[in-house]
PDB file of C-alpha atoms in Angstrom:
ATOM      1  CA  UNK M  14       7.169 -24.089 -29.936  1.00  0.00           C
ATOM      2  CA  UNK M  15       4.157 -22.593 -28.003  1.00  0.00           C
ATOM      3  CA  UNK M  16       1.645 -25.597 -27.268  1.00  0.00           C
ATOM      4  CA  UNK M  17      -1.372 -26.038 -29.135  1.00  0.00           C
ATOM      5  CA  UNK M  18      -3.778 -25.868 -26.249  1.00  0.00           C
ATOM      6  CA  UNK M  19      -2.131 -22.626 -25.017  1.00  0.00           C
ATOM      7  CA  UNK M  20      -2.521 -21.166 -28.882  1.00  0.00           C
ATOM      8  CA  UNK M  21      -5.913 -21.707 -29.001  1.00  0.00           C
ATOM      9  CA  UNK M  22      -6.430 -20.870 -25.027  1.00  0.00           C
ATOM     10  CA  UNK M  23      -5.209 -17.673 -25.975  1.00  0.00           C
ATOM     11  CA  UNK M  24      -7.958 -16.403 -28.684  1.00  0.00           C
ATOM     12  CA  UNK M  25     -10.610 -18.013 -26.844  1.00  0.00           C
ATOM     13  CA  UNK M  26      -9.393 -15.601 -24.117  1.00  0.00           C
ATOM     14  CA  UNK M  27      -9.065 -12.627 -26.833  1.00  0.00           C
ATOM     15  CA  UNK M  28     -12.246 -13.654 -29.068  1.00  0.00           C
ATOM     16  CA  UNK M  29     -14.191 -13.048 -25.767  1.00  0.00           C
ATOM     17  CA  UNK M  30     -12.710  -9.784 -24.690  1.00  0.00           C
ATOM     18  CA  UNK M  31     -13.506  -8.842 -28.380  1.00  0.00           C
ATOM     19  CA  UNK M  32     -16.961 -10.154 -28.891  1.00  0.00           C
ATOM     20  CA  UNK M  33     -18.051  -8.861 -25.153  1.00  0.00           C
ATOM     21  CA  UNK M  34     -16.564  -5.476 -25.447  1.00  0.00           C
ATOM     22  CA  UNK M  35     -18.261  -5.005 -28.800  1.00  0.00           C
ATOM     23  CA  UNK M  36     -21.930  -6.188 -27.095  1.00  0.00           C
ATOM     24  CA  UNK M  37     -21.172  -3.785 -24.547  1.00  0.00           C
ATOM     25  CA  UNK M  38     -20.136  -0.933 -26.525  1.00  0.00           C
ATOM     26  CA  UNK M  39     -23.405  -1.716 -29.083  1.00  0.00           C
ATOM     27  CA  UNK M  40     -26.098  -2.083 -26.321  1.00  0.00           C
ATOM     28  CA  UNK M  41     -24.658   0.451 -23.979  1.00  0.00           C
ATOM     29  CA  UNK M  42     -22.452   3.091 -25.636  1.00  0.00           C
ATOM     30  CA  UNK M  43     -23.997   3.562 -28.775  1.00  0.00           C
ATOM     31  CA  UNK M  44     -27.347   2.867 -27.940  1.00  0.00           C
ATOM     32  CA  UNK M  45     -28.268   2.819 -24.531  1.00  0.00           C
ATOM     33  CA  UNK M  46     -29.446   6.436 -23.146  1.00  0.00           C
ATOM     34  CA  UNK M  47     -32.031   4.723 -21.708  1.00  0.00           C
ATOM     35  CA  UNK M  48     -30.511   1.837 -20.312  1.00  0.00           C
ATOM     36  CA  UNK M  49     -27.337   2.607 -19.276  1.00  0.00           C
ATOM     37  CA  UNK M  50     -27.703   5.263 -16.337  1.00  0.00           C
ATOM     38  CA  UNK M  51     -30.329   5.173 -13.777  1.00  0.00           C
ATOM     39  CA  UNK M  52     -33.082   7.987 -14.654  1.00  0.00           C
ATOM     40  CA  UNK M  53     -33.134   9.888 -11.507  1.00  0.00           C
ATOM     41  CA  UNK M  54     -29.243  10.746 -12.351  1.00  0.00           C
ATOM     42  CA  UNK M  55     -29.648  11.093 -16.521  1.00  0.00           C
ATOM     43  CA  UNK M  56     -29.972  14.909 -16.332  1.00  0.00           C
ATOM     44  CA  UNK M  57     -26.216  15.039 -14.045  1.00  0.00           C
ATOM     45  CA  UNK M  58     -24.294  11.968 -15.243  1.00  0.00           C
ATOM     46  CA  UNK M  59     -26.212  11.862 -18.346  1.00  0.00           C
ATOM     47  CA  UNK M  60     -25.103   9.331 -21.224  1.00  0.00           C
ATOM     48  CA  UNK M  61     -21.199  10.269 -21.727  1.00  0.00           C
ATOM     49  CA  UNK M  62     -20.350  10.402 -18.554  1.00  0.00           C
ATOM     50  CA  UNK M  63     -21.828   6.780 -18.106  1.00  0.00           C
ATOM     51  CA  UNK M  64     -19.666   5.599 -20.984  1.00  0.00           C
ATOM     52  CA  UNK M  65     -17.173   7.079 -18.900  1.00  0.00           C
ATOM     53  CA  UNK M  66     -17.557   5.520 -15.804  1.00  0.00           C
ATOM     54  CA  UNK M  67     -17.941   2.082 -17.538  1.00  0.00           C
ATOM     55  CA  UNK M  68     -14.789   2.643 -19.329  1.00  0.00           C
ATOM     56  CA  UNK M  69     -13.041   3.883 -15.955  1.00  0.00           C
ATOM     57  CA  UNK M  70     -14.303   0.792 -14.181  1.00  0.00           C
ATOM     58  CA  UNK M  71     -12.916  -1.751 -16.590  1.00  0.00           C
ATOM     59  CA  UNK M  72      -9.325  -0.170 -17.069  1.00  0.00           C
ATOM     60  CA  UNK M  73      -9.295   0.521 -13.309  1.00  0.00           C
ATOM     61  CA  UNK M  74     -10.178  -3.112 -12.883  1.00  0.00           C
ATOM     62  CA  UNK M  75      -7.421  -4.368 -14.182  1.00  0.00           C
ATOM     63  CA  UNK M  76      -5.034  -0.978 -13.017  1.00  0.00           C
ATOM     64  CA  UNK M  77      -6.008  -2.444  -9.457  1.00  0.00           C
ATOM     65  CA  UNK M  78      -5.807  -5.912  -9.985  1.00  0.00           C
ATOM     66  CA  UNK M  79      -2.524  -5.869 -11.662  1.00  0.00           C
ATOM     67  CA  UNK M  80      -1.165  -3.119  -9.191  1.00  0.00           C
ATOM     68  CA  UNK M  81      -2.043  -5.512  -6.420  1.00  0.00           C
ATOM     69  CA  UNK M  82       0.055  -8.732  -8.052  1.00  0.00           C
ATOM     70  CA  UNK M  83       2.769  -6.738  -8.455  1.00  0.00           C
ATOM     71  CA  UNK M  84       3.127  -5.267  -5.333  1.00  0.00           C
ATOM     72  CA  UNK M  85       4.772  -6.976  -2.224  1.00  0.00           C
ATOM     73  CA  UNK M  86       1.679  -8.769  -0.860  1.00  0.00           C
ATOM     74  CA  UNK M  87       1.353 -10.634  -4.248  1.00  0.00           C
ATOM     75  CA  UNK M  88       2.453 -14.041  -2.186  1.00  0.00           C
ATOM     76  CA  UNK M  89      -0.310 -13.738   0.101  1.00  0.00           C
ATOM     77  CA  UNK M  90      -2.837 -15.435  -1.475  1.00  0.00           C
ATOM     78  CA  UNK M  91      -5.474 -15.743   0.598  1.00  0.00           C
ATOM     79  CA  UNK M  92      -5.238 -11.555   1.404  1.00  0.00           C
ATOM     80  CA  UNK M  93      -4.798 -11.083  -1.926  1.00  0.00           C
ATOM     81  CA  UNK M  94      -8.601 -12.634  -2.499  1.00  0.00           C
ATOM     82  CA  UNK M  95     -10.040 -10.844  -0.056  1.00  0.00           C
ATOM     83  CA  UNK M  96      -8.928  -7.609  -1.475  1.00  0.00           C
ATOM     84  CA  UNK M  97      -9.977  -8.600  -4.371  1.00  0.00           C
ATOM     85  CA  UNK M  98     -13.267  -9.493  -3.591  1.00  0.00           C
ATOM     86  CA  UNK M  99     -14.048  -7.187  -1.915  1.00  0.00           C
ATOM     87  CA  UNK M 100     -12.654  -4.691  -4.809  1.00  0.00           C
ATOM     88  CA  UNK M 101     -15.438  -5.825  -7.091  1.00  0.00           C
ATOM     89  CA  UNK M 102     -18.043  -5.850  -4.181  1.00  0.00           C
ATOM     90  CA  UNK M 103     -17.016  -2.068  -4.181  1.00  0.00           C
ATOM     91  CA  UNK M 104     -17.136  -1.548  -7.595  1.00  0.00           C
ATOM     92  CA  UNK M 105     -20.690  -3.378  -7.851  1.00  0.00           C
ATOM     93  CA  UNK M 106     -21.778  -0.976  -5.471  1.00  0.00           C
ATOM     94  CA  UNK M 107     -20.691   1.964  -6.273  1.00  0.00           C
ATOM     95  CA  UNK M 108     -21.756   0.919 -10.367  1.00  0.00           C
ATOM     96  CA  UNK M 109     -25.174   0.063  -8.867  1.00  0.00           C
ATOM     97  CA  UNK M 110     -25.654   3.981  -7.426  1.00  0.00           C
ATOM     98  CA  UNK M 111     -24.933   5.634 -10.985  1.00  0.00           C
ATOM     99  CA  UNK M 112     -26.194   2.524 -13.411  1.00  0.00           C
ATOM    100  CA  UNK M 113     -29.128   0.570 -13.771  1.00  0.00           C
ATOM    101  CA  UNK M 114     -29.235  -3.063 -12.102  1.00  0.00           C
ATOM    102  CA  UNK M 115     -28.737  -4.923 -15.000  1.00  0.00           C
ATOM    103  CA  UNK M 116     -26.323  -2.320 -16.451  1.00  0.00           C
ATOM    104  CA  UNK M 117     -23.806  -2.409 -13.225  1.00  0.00           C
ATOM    105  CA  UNK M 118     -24.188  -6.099 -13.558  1.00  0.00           C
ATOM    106  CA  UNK M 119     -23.141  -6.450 -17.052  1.00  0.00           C
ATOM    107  CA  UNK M 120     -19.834  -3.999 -16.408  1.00  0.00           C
ATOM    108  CA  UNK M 121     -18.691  -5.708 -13.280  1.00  0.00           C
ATOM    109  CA  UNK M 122     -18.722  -9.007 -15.451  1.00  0.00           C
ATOM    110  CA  UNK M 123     -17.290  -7.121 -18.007  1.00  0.00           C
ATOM    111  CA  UNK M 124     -14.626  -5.855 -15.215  1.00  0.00           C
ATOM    112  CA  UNK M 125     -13.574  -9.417 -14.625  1.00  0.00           C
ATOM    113  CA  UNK M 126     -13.455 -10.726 -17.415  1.00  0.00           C
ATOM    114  CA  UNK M 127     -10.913  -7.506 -18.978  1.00  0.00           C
ATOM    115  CA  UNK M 128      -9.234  -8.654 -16.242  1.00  0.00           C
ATOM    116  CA  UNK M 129      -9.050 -12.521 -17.493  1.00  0.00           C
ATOM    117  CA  UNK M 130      -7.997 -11.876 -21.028  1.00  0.00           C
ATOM    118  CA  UNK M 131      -5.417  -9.303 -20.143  1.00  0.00           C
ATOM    119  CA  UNK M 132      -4.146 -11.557 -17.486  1.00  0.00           C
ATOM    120  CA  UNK M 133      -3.510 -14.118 -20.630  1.00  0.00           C
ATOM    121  CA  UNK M 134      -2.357 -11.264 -22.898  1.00  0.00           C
ATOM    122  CA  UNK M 135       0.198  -9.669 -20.584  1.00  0.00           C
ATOM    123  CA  UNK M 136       1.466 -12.705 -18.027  1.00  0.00           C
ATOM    124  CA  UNK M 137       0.229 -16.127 -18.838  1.00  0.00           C
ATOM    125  CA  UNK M 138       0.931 -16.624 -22.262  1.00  0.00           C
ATOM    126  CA  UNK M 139       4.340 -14.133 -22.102  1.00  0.00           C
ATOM    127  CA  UNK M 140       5.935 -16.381 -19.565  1.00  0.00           C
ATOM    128  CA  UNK M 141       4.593 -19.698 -21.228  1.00  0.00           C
ATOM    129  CA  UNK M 142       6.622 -18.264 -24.350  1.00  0.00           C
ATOM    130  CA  UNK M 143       9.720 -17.217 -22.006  1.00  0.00           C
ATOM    131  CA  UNK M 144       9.580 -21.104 -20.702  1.00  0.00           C
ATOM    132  CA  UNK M 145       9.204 -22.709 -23.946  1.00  0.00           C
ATOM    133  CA  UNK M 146      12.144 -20.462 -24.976  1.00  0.00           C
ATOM    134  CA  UNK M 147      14.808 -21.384 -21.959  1.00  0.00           C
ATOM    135  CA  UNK M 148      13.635 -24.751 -22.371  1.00  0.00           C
ATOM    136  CA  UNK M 149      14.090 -24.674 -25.888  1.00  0.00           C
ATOM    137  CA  UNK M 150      17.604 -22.919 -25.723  1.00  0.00           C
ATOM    138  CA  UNK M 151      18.714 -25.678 -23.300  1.00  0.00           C
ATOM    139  CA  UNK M 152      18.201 -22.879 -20.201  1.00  0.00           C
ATOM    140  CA  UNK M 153      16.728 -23.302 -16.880  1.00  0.00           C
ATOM    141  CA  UNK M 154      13.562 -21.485 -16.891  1.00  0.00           C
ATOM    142  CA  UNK M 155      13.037 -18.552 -14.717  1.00  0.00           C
ATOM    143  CA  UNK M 156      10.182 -19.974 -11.914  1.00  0.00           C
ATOM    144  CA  UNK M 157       8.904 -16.655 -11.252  1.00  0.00           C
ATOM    145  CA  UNK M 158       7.190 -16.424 -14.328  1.00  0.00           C
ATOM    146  CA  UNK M 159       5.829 -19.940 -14.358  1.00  0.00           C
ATOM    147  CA  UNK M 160       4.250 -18.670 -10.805  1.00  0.00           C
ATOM    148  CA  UNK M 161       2.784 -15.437 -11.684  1.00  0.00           C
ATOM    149  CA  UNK M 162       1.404 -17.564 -14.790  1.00  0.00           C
ATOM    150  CA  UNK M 163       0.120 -20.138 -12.231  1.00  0.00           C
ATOM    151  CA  UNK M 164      -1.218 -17.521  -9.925  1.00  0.00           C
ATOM    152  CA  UNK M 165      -2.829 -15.423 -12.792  1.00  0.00           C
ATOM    153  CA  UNK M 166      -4.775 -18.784 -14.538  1.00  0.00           C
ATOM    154  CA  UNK M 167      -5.863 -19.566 -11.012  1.00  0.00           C
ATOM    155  CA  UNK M 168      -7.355 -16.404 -10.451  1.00  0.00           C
ATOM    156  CA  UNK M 169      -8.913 -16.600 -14.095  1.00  0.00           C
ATOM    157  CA  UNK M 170     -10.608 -19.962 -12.831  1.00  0.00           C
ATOM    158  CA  UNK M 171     -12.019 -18.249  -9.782  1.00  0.00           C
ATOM    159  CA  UNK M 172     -13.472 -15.540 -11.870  1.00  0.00           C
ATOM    160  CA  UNK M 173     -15.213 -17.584 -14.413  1.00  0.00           C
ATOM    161  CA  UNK M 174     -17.647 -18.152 -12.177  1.00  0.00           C
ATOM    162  CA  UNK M 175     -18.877 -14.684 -11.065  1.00  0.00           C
ATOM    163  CA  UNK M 176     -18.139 -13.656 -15.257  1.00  0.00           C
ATOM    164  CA  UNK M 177     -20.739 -16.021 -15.714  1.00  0.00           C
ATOM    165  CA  UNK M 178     -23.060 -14.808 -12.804  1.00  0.00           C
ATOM    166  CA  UNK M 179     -23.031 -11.442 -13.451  1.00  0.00           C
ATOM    167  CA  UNK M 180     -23.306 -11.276 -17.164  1.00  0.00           C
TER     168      UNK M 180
END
């Protein structure tokens, strides 16, 4: 039986993406041809093709992130942050050159924190459920999981932070 604090850790994690991707896609994507792109680039970029590049930026986000834990330098934690960091440095940059300030701000908050709930949806809470069920079968569970889990959560506490900065 899944615990009860990972049931309800788990829509906390999915309420946010909801709520957040909604806010954005109300101030920003349905209204925001004035707020979303810088004016000097309106006339090139112009409103779609910011939509575009927020939407690129947050499933590259996570493309990236999750890319990088599953390739072979996944157990090197402390490279591992500093690609990451300076990933979203990058992205804040670059972000900054097509969208306004607060704009680029909001998406690379919006960046992490797609990567925080999907890090719930698609490791944490599928290998808490493939413990629970080896335990529950009288198995050994697989570690592996339990890490990735570990490592994912850990990374999800070093990103609240920032989330919270930057939105």
């Amino acid at each position: 039986r899944m615990p009860s604090t990972l049931h309800w850790f788990k829509w906390e994690a999915y309420f946010t993406l909801l709520t957040g991707l909604s806010l954005l896609v109300v101030v920003y994507y349905l209204q925001g041809q004035g707020s979303l792109v810088l004016p000097a680039l309106a006339q090139s970029v112009g409103h779609l093709g910011g939509v575009g590049i927020g939407v690129g930026a947050l499933v590259t986000g996570w493309l990236f992130y999750h890319g990088l834990l599953l390739s072979p330098l996944k157990d090197k934690n402390n490279l591992i942050f500093v690609i990451v960091v300076l990933f979203v440095v990058g992205v804040a940059a670059g972000l900054s050159q097509v969208f306004t300030g607060r704009a680029a701000f909001i998406h690379v908050g919006a960046m992490l924190g797609t990567i925080m709930a999907l890090n719930v949806f698609f490791v944490i809470i599928p290998g808490q459920r493939r413990m629970v069920a080896a335990m529950e079968a009288g198995q050994e569970p697989d570690s592996a999981g339990g890490t990735a889990a570990a490592q994912r959560s850990l990374h999800n506490n070093y990103f609240t932070l920032p989330v919270l900065f930057a939105m």
